[in-house]
Structure formats: structure tokens, C-alpha cells
Amino acid sequence: MNQLSNPVEVMGIDAGGTMTDTFFVRADGEFVVGKAQSNVNESQAVLESSADALSHWGRSVEDVFPEMVTCVFSGTAMLNRVVGRKGLRTGLIVSKGFEDFHRMGRAIQSYLGYAFEDRIHLNTHRYDQPLVEIKDTRGVTERIDSRGNVVIPVRLHEAREAARELIEQGCKAIVISLLSSYLNGKHEREVRDVCKEVAREMGVEIPVFASVDYYPVRKESHRTNTTVLEAYAAEPSRATLGTISDSMKEVGGKFDLRVMASHGGTISWKAKELARSLVSGPIGGVIGAKFLGERLGYENIACSDIGGTSFDMALITKNNFAMHQDGDMARLVLSLPLVSMDTIGAGAGSFVRIDPYTNSIKLGPDSAGYRVGTCWPDGGVDTVSVTDCHIILGYLNPDNFLGGILNLDVERARQSIKTQVADPLGLSVEDAAAGVIELLDLSLRQHLRAMITGKGYSPRDFVCFSYGGGGPVHAYGYTKGLGFKETIVPAWAAGFSAFGCATADFEYRYDKSVDIGITHESSETEVQAAINTLQSAWNELREKVLEEFRINGFSDDEVTLTPGYRMQYLGQLNDLEIDSPLASVSSADNWDDLIKAFDDTYARVYASAARSPELGFGITGAILRGSVETKKPNIPEEPDAGPKPAPESSLGSRPFYYEKKWVDAKLYKMELLKPGNEIKGPAVIESDATTFVVPPGFETFLDVNRLFHLIEC
């Protein structure tokens, strides 16, 4: 098939803190993966990674970008901006008397992200610097009660004065978040209009964000934090995404850049609610795992993604993943629909230090990121990283790291480990480095087990997908002894999150809080009122969703609308997100259908025995998703070539340190292995993008879909 009849149509991007991965899909569904070192200039890293990928097809970005239909971006820049408190200076207008509530936050924010031992002692955890300083916060007299009634009319002259002061002292954006505004947005909208009017009078152009326009949901801290993120982090990121979009247009791209969103779909970089893309890279991996599982028949999947900075975990049960409405990220409670994930700050590039109090090894939570470690002198890193340990133990090839584009100094890494880790512990360099790897694997294994068993499941019920740049290196270590049905490593593991981005539909989602409670004693009139409330919320959200698609050139009839709701048993603290079994509701008879869908989901997420219908049912939120289906990649399928690898796939051997002794590991080129090939450890399977480690006591085989199956002998 020639290039004209088989154009490249879809591109996925995962711009991580260490590496930038790209994933291209042709019209026939075939795909290719590229990798490049991340850079402060994200657009440059994307183009370099694109060139690396397309070189496998003998094509250039100038050839391919003009024929592409769509591109999906995921990255960590927005999250890093929040963590580093390097966002846009933002002013905040709140209800008078509540000027301190943003910097006080929810109490949970003082220990989010801390280990257990640090959580239990007050002097070991702290509040982070608030996104908005108290000097940039103003209060306006007004009050709406918990039922949405106006108790004190808003004093708009105070709002006018507040806006003028915030602009004069240098705020580049203004956020408005008033008490109970999700029940009645009248006051917020009036203050919003006044702020815009003042800005015009002062001759300045600054964005104004009212929480009711973005996140009309309960929980003041969550709603305020999320709306602030739109101004503080999303607006600067929008500029970055615009630069990436422009760089693609300069090489012929005619498509509109899309971004992976926290709810699992993709949105335009021009979307109104861009804070939804705060955490996008790890989400792509979960979407990719779900897509792969559906195609190949894996219903229950434990997703594990190891990058240079973190270990991200998620569960897919019965081909579905759970959603959190009030998740947290960057030590902030948020009102974002978020694919349910657990994350720890331990990755393949984490820094290694000796704790001065316990004289023990401490990993992370910070990492070398794209600077790799002390083994790369040009990176300017002086602290040992996990990558340094991999290099001297023989796990990674120093002459082929990222395809050999970096010149690594093994002796420098060895000396750094000796000075910083081995000598203080009285160990040899090899034992110290091996101890670091064992400690990391143990930590990952414990967190993975805890995530699964904490939800009432056993690892025996799941297949584990291991991906990310560091996944294939550590897969044996963190799955050892857990008892998974299988451990599977895709041959394209390094670009798996970018692959997931390419499988995601174009989707917008809007949420709204509602208060519905129905028991067995409720009358038919009360049930009918509840149905009317839910449908009214869906109608309101429908207009918001369709407006976003209209902006992107889609007509209403091209959009598939999926209503949903959040339901719980009355009296319980947590609710579950449910896709509605009905496209709309109009009569009290529909209530039973909504209940059945909730009961079935509850039994899947927890257990049938945990259901409590006698308590009654409450709906806490209305959801509406709109989607437009996009081109999907094909899963590779190649003929079985038998168990013996071809001679050309062999790269010789290399010493490999494992369980306190050096062994001779056979080396293979990943791309030259064929389906059916079987490899017994010790072995190292190398690719330019990643390395798959098979230690003694393990073996692997490659199936017809180019998935490696890791088996513990």
C-alpha cells in the first residue's frame, strides 16, 4: 500500500518529565512509536520524538503532518507548574468573612502525599503555599444559604472596588468563588460581570473565572481550588499548547490539537475547562489498557505505569474503570472527574539518598527527570538516581540509552554510588545499587497489592499490564509473588500512554451537583420531582457540551450524548458514577431503572453482599458526556515464528548482577524478536525506547499481538 492511499492519520503524545513519547497511526491501523528526551521547549521535544518515530517508516514530519487528521497531547507541564507554584498571579474574590478559607484548605491537604509515618505526627507534615496569596484575596458582602436562597444581596460596589485593587496590584486573572453558588449562581455572575466591566474601564484584558460557569458542584475548597487552577495553571498551559500547535502548523499540520482530559476523553486545547488536563499522561495509559483489554479479551486488568518520576496504578474491572469526582492532585483537593488512580512518587529516575536519622536508603519523591542521573555528566545532576543503579548492575546498556543519543559515564555513576550510598552503609557498590532496586521493587509491590486488596479483590483475579519507560525494567520485581494471572509487557510499553491517547474519543464532559434522596417511604410525587430535577440538570449540561463541539466545528447530530449520575445509598459517604441506562427520564417508573444500574455497579466495584438498598438512594450529581468517535489503531497481529529466536535478534551477552552475584545475561534486540519466541532468564531485551529485564527464575514469550508474557518459573 503506497503512502498516498495509506496516510498517517492519528498522533498521540505523552510529554513526561523525563521522556517525550509519540505514537503515530496509519489509515490501515498500523502504528509506530518514537521517543526523545524531554526539554524545557516542549514543542521541540515533540518534533524530535516525531522524527524518531517516523524514521521507522522512512518518512519525515514535513511529509506526514499535512496528511494527519488529529493529534492528542498529554503531559505533565501543567501539573509541574502547580507543584512548583509557578503559575499566573491570580486574584480571588470570596464571600466576606471567608477570605482565609482557600489558604487554610481542607485539613486533608496538610498530609496528602505523605507516607504513613509522616502523617501520624503533626510536626512532620505541613500546608503548601496557597495558589492565591492572602494579599490577593478580597471578600464581598453577600450570602446564599444551603438551599440556594438569597439571604444577603450582593454588594456590587464592594466587588467593583475589589476588582480594581486586584488589577492595580498586578493580578493577571481573577477567580470568583462564593458560598453555595452551585445552588444559585446569581451573585457570582453579577460579580463576574462587574470584574469584566472594571477591567475594560482600566484598559486591561484579563480572564475572569466564576466557579458557577466551570464547576457548579458542592464542597467549597474543592470547587475553589479547581476554578483557581483554570486561571493559575491552565491559562499559562494554554499558551504552551498554542506554541506546540503553531510548531506543528509550521511543518504543515492542519489538524486541531487535542488534550487528554482527566475523565478519559480528549478535549481541544482551546476548551473552556482546560484544568481537566492537569493529569493527562497516566490517564492515557489506563485508556490504552482498556482498549487493548477489550480487543484481546482481558476483562480485569491491573494497570501499572512506571516513568522517570512516579508509579501510577489503576484497576479495570469488567472492562470498566472507576471515576473519582473529588480526587486530589498536587496536594490539592479538586472537583475534577478523575479516572481512579493511585500514584506514588517513586520511579526509574528517583533520587537516592541516605536518611541522616535512620541511616537507611530513601527514594524520591523528587527525581532527576530528563537529566537522567549522575551517569550523564551533561545533565548537571550530582545526586544518585535509580537509573545510575540500573547502569552499573548491567540492567541498562550505557551505549544504547535512548538509542545512544546520550553519552553516559558509568564510572562517574559508580563513584557517586560509592560515595553517597555504599560507603555510608558499609556495602559494596553492587550490593548498595542492588539494594536500591530491591527497595524500589518492594515499595511498588506493596502499593500495588494494597490498591488491589483494599478494593476487596485478589491479584489472582487480574492480569497485570506493565508499561511506561521503566515498566519492563521492573516488571519482574514488583509483580513477583503477587499471583497475577499473567504479567504482560507490550512491546510498545515505552509509548503506551501515547498509544492510549490515540485510542481515546473526542469527548467533553460537564457535571452539576444535585440533591435527591428517595426512600421506600417516598411518594410517587416525590419520585417524579426527583426525576424532573435530574432531567433538568441534564438539559442544562447538554447545552454546555454541545457548545464546546460547535466551537470545534461539529454539528449537534455528530455528537453522541451519554447522560450519567452519581448515586449512593443514603447515609454513606461515597457515591459511584453510573452511566444512565436511559437517554432521558420523564416518569417515576424510570427510577427503578436508575436504581438497578447503580446496584449492579456497586456489586462490581465492591461486592454484592455490601449492597444496602434498605437505606434508600441518593443522587448527588448529574453528568453529561458528549463524544465523537475517532480513528483507532489496530492491535498488531503477526504469524507465529516458533519458540527459537532468530540469530539476528541476538546481541551477545552482558554481565548482570542479581541476588549478590554476577550472571551472564543473553541480550536480544526487541524489534527483531518474532511471535512465538521464548526466552529464559537471565536475559535483557533491548529497544531504543526501553529495556525488558528477565532475571534468573523468570522466562518470557512474545505472542502474535507483540505482547511479552512474563512467567515466574
CSV table of N, CA, C and O in Angstrom, one decimal, residues 259-267 276 279-280 283-284 286-288 321 323 337-339 500-501 503-507 509 625:
chain,number,residue,atom,x,y,z
A,259,VAL,N,-6.3,17.5,23.8
A,259,VAL,CA,-5.6,17.2,25.0
A,259,VAL,C,-6.3,16.1,25.8
A,259,VAL,O,-7.5,16.1,25.8
A,260,MET,N,-5.5,15.2,26.4
A,260,MET,CA,-6.1,14.2,27.2
A,260,MET,C,-6.7,14.8,28.4
A,260,MET,O,-6.0,15.5,29.1
A,261,ALA,N,-7.9,14.5,28.8
A,261,ALA,CA,-8.6,15.0,29.9
A,261,ALA,C,-8.7,14.0,31.1
A,261,ALA,O,-8.6,12.8,30.8
A,262,SER,N,-8.9,14.5,32.3
A,262,SER,CA,-8.8,13.6,33.5
A,262,SER,C,-10.0,12.6,33.5
A,262,SER,O,-9.9,11.5,34.1
A,263,HIS,N,-11.0,12.8,32.7
A,263,HIS,CA,-12.2,11.9,32.7
A,263,HIS,C,-12.0,10.8,31.7
A,263,HIS,O,-12.9,9.9,31.6
A,264,GLY,N,-10.9,10.8,30.9
A,264,GLY,CA,-10.6,9.7,30.0
A,264,GLY,C,-10.9,10.0,28.5
A,264,GLY,O,-10.7,9.2,27.7
A,265,GLY,N,-11.5,11.2,28.2
A,265,GLY,CA,-11.7,11.6,26.8
A,265,GLY,C,-10.7,12.6,26.5
A,265,GLY,O,-9.8,12.9,27.2
A,266,THR,N,-10.9,13.2,25.3
A,266,THR,CA,-10.0,14.3,24.9
A,266,THR,C,-10.8,15.5,24.6
A,266,THR,O,-11.9,15.5,24.2
A,267,ILE,N,-10.1,16.7,24.8
A,267,ILE,CA,-10.8,18.0,24.6
A,267,ILE,C,-9.8,18.9,23.8
A,267,ILE,O,-8.6,18.6,23.7
A,276,ARG,N,-9.0,20.3,33.3
A,276,ARG,CA,-9.3,18.9,33.3
A,276,ARG,C,-8.1,18.1,32.7
A,276,ARG,O,-8.0,16.9,32.8
A,279,VAL,N,-3.8,16.3,34.9
A,279,VAL,CA,-3.2,15.0,34.9
A,279,VAL,C,-3.6,14.2,33.7
A,279,VAL,O,-4.8,13.8,33.7
A,280,SER,N,-2.8,14.1,32.7
A,280,SER,CA,-3.2,13.5,31.5
A,280,SER,C,-2.4,12.3,31.0
A,280,SER,O,-3.0,11.3,30.5
A,283,ILE,N,-3.4,9.0,32.6
A,283,ILE,CA,-4.8,8.6,32.2
A,283,ILE,C,-4.7,7.9,30.8
A,283,ILE,O,-5.4,7.0,30.6
A,284,GLY,N,-3.8,8.4,30.0
A,284,GLY,CA,-3.7,7.8,28.6
A,284,GLY,C,-3.4,6.3,28.7
A,284,GLY,O,-3.9,5.5,28.0
A,286,VAL,N,-4.2,4.2,31.1
A,286,VAL,CA,-5.4,3.4,31.5
A,286,VAL,C,-6.4,3.3,30.3
A,286,VAL,O,-6.9,2.2,30.1
A,287,ILE,N,-6.6,4.3,29.6
A,287,ILE,CA,-7.4,4.3,28.4
A,287,ILE,C,-6.9,3.2,27.4
A,287,ILE,O,-7.6,2.5,26.8
A,288,GLY,N,-5.6,3.2,27.2
A,288,GLY,CA,-4.9,2.3,26.3
A,288,GLY,C,-5.1,0.9,26.8
A,288,GLY,O,-5.3,-0.1,26.0
A,321,PHE,N,-13.3,1.2,34.2
A,321,PHE,CA,-12.5,1.8,35.3
A,321,PHE,C,-13.4,2.7,36.1
A,321,PHE,O,-14.4,3.3,35.7
A,323,MET,N,-14.3,6.1,38.5
A,323,MET,CA,-14.1,7.5,38.4
A,323,MET,C,-14.2,8.1,39.8
A,323,MET,O,-15.1,7.7,40.6
A,337,PRO,N,-13.7,15.3,37.7
A,337,PRO,CA,-13.9,13.9,37.4
A,337,PRO,C,-12.6,13.3,37.0
A,337,PRO,O,-12.0,13.7,36.0
A,338,LEU,N,-12.1,12.3,37.7
A,338,LEU,CA,-10.8,11.8,37.5
A,338,LEU,C,-10.8,10.3,37.5
A,338,LEU,O,-11.4,9.6,38.4
A,339,VAL,N,-10.2,9.7,36.5
A,339,VAL,CA,-10.1,8.3,36.4
A,339,VAL,C,-9.4,7.8,37.7
A,339,VAL,O,-8.3,8.4,38.1
A,500,GLY,N,-2.5,5.1,24.3
A,500,GLY,CA,-3.8,5.3,24.9
A,500,GLY,C,-4.4,6.6,24.5
A,500,GLY,O,-5.6,6.7,24.2
A,501,CYS,N,-3.6,7.7,24.3
A,501,CYS,CA,-4.2,8.9,23.8
A,501,CYS,C,-4.8,8.8,22.4
A,501,CYS,O,-5.8,9.3,22.1
A,503,THR,N,-6.1,6.2,21.3
A,503,THR,CA,-7.4,5.4,21.3
A,503,THR,C,-8.6,6.1,21.9
A,503,THR,O,-9.7,5.6,21.8
A,504,ALA,N,-8.3,7.3,22.4
A,504,ALA,CA,-9.4,8.0,23.1
A,504,ALA,C,-10.3,8.8,22.2
A,504,ALA,O,-9.8,9.3,21.2
A,505,ASP,N,-11.6,8.8,22.5
A,505,ASP,CA,-12.5,9.6,21.7
A,505,ASP,C,-12.4,11.0,22.0
A,505,ASP,O,-12.0,11.4,23.1
A,506,PHE,N,-12.9,11.9,21.1
A,506,PHE,CA,-13.0,13.3,21.3
A,506,PHE,C,-14.2,13.5,22.2
A,506,PHE,O,-15.4,13.2,21.8
A,507,GLU,N,-14.0,13.9,23.5
A,507,GLU,CA,-15.1,13.9,24.4
A,507,GLU,C,-15.1,15.1,25.4
A,507,GLU,O,-14.1,15.5,25.9
A,509,ARG,N,-17.2,16.7,28.8
A,509,ARG,CA,-18.0,16.2,30.0
A,509,ARG,C,-18.2,17.4,30.9
A,509,ARG,O,-17.3,18.2,31.2
A,625,ARG,N,-21.9,13.5,29.1
A,625,ARG,CA,-20.7,13.4,28.2
A,625,ARG,C,-21.2,13.4,26.8
A,625,ARG,O,-22.2,12.8,26.4
